[in-house]
PDB file of C-alpha atoms in Angstrom:
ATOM      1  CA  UNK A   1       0.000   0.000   0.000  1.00 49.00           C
ATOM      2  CA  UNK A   2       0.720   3.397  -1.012  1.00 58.00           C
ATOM      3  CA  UNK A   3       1.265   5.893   1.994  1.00 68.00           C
ATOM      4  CA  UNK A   4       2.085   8.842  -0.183  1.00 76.00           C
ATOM      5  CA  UNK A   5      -0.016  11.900  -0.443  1.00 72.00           C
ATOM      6  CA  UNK A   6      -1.196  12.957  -4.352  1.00 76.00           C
ATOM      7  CA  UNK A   7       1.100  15.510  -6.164  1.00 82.00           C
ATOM      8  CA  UNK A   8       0.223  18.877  -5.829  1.00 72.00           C
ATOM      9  CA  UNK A   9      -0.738  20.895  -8.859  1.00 78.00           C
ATOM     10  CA  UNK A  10       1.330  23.845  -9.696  1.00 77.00           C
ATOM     11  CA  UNK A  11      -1.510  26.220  -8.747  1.00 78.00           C
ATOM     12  CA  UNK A  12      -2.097  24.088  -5.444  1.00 73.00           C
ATOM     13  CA  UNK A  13       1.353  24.719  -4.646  1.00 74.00           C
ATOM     14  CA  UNK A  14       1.219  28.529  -5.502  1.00 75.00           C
ATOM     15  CA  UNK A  15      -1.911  28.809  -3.023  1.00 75.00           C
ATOM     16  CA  UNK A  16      -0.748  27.092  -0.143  1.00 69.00           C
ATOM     17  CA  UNK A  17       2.478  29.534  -0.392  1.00 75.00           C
ATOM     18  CA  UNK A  18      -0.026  32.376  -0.856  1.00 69.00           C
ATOM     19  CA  UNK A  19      -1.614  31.368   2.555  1.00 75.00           C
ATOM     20  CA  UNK A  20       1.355  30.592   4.544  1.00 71.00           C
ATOM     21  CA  UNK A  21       3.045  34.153   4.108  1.00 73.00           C
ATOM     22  CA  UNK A  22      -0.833  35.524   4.635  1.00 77.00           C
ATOM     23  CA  UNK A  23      -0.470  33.852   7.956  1.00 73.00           C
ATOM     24  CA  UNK A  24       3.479  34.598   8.357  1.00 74.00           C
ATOM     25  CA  UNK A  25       2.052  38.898   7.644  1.00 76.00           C
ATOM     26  CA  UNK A  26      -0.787  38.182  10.023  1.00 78.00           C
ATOM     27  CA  UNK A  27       1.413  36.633  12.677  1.00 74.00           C
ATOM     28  CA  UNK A  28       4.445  39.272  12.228  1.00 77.00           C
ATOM     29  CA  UNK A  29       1.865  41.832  12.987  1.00 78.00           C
ATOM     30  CA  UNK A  30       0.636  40.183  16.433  1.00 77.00           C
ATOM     31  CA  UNK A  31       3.856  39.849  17.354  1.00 80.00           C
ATOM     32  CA  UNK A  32       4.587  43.106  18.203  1.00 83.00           C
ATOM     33  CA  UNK A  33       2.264  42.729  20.750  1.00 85.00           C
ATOM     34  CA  UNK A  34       4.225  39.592  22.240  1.00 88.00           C
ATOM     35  CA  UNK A  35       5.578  39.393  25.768  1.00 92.00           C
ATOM     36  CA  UNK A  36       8.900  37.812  26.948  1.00 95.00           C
ATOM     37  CA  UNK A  37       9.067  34.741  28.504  1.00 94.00           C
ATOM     38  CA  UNK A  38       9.898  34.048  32.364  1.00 94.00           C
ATOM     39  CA  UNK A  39      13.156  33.396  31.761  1.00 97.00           C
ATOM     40  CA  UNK A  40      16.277  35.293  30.102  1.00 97.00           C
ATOM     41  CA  UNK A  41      17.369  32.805  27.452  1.00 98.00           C
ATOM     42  CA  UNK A  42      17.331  33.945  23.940  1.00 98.00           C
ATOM     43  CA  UNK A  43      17.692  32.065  20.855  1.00 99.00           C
ATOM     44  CA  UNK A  44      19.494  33.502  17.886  1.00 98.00           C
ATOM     45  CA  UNK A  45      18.582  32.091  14.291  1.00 97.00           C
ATOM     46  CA  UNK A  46      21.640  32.009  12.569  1.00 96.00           C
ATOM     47  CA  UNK A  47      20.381  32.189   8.045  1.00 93.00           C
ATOM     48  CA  UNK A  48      18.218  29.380   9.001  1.00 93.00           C
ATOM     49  CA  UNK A  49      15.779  28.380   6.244  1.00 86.00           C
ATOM     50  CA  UNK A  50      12.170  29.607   6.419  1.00 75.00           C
ATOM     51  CA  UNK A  51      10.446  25.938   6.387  1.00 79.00           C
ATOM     52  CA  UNK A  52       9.360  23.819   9.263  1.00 82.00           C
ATOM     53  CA  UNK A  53      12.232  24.203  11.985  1.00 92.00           C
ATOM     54  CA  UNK A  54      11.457  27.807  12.937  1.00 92.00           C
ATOM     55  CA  UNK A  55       8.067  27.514  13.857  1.00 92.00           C
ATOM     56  CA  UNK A  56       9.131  24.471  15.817  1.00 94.00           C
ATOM     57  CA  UNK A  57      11.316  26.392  17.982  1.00 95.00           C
ATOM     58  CA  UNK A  58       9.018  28.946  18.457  1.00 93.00           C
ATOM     59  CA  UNK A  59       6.732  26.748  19.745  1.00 95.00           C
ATOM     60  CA  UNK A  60       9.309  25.262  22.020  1.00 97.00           C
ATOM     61  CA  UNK A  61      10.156  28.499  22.980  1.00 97.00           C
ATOM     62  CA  UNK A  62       6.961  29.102  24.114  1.00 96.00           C
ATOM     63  CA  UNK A  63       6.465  26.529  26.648  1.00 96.00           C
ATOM     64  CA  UNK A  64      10.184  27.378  27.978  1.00 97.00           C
ATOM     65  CA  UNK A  65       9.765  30.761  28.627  1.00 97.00           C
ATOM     66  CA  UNK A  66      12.227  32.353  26.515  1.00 98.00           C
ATOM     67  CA  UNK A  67      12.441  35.999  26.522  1.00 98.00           C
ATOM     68  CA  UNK A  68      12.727  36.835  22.660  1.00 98.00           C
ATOM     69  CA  UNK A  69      14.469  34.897  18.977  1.00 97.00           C
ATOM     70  CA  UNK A  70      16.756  36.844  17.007  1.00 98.00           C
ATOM     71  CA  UNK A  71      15.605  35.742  13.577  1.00 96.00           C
ATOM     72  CA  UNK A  72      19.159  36.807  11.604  1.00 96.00           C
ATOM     73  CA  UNK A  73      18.313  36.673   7.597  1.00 93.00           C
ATOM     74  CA  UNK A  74      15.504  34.614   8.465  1.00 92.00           C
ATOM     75  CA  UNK A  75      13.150  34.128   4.773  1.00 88.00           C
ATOM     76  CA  UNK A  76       9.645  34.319   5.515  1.00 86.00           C
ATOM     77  CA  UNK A  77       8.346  31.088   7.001  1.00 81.00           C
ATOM     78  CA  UNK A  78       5.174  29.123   7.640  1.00 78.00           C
ATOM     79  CA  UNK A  79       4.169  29.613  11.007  1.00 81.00           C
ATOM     80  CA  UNK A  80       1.342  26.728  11.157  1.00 77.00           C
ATOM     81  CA  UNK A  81       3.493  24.542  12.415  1.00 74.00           C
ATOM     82  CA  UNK A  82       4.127  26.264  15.311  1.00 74.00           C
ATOM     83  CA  UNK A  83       0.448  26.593  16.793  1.00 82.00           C
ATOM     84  CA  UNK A  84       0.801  29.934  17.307  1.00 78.00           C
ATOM     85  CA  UNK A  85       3.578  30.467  19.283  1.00 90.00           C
ATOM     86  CA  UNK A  86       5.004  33.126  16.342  1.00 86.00           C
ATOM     87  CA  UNK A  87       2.522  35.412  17.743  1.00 89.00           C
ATOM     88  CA  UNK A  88       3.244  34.604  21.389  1.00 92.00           C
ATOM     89  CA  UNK A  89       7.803  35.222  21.823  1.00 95.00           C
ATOM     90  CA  UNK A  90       9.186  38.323  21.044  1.00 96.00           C
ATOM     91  CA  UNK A  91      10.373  38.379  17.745  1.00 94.00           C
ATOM     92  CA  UNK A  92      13.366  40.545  16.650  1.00 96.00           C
ATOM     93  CA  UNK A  93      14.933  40.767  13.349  1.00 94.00           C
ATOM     94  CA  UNK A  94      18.414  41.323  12.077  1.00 95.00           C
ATOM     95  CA  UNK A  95      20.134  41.459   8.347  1.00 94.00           C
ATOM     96  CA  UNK A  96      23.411  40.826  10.097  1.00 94.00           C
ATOM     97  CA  UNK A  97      24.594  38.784  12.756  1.00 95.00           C
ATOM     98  CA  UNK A  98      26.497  41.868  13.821  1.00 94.00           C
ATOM     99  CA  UNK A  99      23.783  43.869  14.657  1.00 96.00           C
ATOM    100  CA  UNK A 100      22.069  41.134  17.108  1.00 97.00           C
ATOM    101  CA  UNK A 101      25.450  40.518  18.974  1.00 96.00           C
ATOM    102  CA  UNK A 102      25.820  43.870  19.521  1.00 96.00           C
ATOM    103  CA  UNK A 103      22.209  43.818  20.966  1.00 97.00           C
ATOM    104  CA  UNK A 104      22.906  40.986  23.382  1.00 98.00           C
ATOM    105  CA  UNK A 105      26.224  42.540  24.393  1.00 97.00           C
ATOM    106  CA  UNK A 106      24.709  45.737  25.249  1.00 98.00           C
ATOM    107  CA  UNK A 107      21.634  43.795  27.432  1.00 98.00           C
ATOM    108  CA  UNK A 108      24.284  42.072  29.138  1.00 98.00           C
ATOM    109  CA  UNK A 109      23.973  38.649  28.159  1.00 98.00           C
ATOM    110  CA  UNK A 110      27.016  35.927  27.267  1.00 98.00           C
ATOM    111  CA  UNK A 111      26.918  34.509  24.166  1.00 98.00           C
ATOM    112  CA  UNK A 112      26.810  30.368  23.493  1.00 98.00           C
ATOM    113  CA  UNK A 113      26.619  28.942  19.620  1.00 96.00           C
ATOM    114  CA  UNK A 114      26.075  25.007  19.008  1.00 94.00           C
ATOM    115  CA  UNK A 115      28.542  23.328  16.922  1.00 91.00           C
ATOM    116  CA  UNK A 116      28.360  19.392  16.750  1.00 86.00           C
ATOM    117  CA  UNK A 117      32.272  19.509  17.122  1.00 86.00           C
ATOM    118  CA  UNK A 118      32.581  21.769  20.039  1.00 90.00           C
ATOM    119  CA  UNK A 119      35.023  20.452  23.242  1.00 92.00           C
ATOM    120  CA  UNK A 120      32.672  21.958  25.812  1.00 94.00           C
ATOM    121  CA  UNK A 121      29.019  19.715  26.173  1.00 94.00           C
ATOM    122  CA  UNK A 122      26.164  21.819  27.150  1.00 96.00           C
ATOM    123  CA  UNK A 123      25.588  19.562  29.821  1.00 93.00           C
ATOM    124  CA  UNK A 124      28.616  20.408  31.988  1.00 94.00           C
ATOM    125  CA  UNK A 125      28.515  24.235  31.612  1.00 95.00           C
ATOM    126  CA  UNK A 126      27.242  26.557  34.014  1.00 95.00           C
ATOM    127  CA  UNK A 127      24.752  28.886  31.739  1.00 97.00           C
ATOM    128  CA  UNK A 128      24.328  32.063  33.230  1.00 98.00           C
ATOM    129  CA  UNK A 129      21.040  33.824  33.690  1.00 97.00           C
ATOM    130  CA  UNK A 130      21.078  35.615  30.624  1.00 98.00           C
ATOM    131  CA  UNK A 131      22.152  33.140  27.991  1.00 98.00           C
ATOM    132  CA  UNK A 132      21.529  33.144  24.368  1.00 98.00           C
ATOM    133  CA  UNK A 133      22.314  30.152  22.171  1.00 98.00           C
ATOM    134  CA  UNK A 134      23.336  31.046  18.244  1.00 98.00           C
ATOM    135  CA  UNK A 135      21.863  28.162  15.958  1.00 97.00           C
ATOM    136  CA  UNK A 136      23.052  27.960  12.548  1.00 93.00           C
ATOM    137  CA  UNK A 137      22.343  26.822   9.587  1.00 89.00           C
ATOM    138  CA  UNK A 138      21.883  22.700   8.933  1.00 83.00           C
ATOM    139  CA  UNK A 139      23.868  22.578   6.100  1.00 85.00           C
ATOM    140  CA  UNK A 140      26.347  25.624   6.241  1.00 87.00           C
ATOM    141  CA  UNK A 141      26.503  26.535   9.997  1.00 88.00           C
ATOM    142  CA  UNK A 142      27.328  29.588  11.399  1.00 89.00           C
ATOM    143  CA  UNK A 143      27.711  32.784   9.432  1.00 91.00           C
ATOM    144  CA  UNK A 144      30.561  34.391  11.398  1.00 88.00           C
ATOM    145  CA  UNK A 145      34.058  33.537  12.042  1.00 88.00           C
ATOM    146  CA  UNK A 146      34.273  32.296  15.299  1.00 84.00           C
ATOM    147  CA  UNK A 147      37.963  33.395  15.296  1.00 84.00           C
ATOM    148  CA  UNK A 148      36.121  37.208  15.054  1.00 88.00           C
ATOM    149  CA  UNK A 149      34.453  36.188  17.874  1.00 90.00           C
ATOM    150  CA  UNK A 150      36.680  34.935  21.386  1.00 92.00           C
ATOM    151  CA  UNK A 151      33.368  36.667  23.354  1.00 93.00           C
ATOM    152  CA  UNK A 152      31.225  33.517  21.978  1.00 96.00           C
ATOM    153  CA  UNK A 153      31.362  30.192  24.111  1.00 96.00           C
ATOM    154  CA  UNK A 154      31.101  27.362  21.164  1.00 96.00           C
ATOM    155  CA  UNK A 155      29.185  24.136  23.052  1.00 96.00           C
ATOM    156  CA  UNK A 156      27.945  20.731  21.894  1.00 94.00           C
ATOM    157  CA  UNK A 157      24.930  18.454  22.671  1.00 94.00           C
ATOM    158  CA  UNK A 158      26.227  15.192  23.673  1.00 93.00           C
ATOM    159  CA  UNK A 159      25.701  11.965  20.848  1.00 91.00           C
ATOM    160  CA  UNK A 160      26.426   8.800  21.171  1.00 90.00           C
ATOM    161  CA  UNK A 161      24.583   7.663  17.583  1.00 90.00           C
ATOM    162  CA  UNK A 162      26.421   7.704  14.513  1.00 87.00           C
ATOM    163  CA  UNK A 163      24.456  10.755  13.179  1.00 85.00           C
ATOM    164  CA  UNK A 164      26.490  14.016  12.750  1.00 80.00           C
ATOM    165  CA  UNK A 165      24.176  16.335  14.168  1.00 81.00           C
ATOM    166  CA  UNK A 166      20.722  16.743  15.647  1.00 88.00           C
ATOM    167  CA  UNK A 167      17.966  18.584  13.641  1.00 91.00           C
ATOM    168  CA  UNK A 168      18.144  22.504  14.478  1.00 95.00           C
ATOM    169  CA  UNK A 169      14.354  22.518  16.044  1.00 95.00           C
ATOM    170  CA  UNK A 170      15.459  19.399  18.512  1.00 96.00           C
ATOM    171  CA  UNK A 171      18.981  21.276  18.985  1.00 96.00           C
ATOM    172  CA  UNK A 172      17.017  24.710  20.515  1.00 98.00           C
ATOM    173  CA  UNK A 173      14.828  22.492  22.133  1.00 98.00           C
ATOM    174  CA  UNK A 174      17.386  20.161  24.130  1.00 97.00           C
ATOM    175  CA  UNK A 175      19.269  23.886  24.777  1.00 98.00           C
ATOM    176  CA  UNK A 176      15.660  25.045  26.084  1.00 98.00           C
ATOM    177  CA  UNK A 177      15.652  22.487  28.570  1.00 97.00           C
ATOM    178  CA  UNK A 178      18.976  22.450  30.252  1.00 97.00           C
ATOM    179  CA  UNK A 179      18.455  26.111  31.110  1.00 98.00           C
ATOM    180  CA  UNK A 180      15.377  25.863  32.805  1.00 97.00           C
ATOM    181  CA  UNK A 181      16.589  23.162  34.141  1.00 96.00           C
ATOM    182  CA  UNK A 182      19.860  25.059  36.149  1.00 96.00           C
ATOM    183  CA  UNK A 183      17.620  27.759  36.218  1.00 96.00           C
ATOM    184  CA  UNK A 184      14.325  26.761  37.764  1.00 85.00           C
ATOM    185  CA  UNK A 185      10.861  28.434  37.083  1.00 76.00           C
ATOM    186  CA  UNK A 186      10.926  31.999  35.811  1.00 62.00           C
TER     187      UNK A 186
END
């Protein structure tokens, strides 16, 4: 048996684009409106694609508590997927990853990125209260030079599979969790 779902036409296609960026407008509007979370975490989204993954960490976002996402040359996105937590987190947004650093820096907070190769695990670092985590890309990761960069701690998520690196959305979400975690409620 079959399990696929029937081929889109081209002008089925075109309209369910049409609608997600109706919703993504609709959504970027509300968010102004948008509260931070309990906590002082911040994720920064480092020329991540527009598809499924960043409504997924908005959503986990959401039921963390996280004060704001930097969305850094973030395309337009489908925010469905993240039952309507877009609307809910602070959204900021940056053409260069300059300009959020320099946002973070000035708020006080220390700086973390993910990179699967990284010699310090999440796990045995002490996050401080007001952390933000840099996610990059999937398939070209971060944007910067970390060399330009000593003020950013670079930390892994433990693995033990044979898989190079966990999906971004699980990534911020496994991040989420071990601050609140040291961290308590908000």
């Amino acid at each position: 048996m079959d399990n696929q779902r029937p081929r889109l036409s081209p002008a089925k296609r075109r309209e369910k684009r049409h609608q997600a960026m109706l919703r993504y407008e609709k959504q970027k509007r509300r968010n102004v409106m948008a509260a931070p979370g309990c906590h002082d975490i911040i994720l920064v989204l480092d020329h991540l694609k527009g598809g499924f993954n960043v409504p997924k960490i908005f959503r986990s976002a959401e039921a963390f508590g996280a004060a704001e996402i930097h969305l850094v040359n973030v395309p337009p996105f489908d925010p469905a997927p993240g039952k309507g937590a877009f609307k809910k987190v602070p959204a900021r947004f940056y053409e260069q990853m300059s300009e959020s650093l320099e946002s973070l820096q000035k708020a006080g907070y220390s700086l973390f990125a993910l990179c699967a190769d990284a010699d310090t695990s999440l796990t045995k670092s002490e996050l401080p209260k007001k952390s933000a985590f840099i996610l990059g890309h999937e398939e070209f990761g971060h944007s910067f030079e970390p060399a330009q960069h000593p003020d950013i701690h670079f930390i892994s998520i433990p693995q033990f599979g044979q898989v190079e690196s966990l999906n971004v959305s699980i990534a911020a979400s496994i991040v989420l969790y071990e601050y609140v975690r040291q961290h308590g409620k908000g």
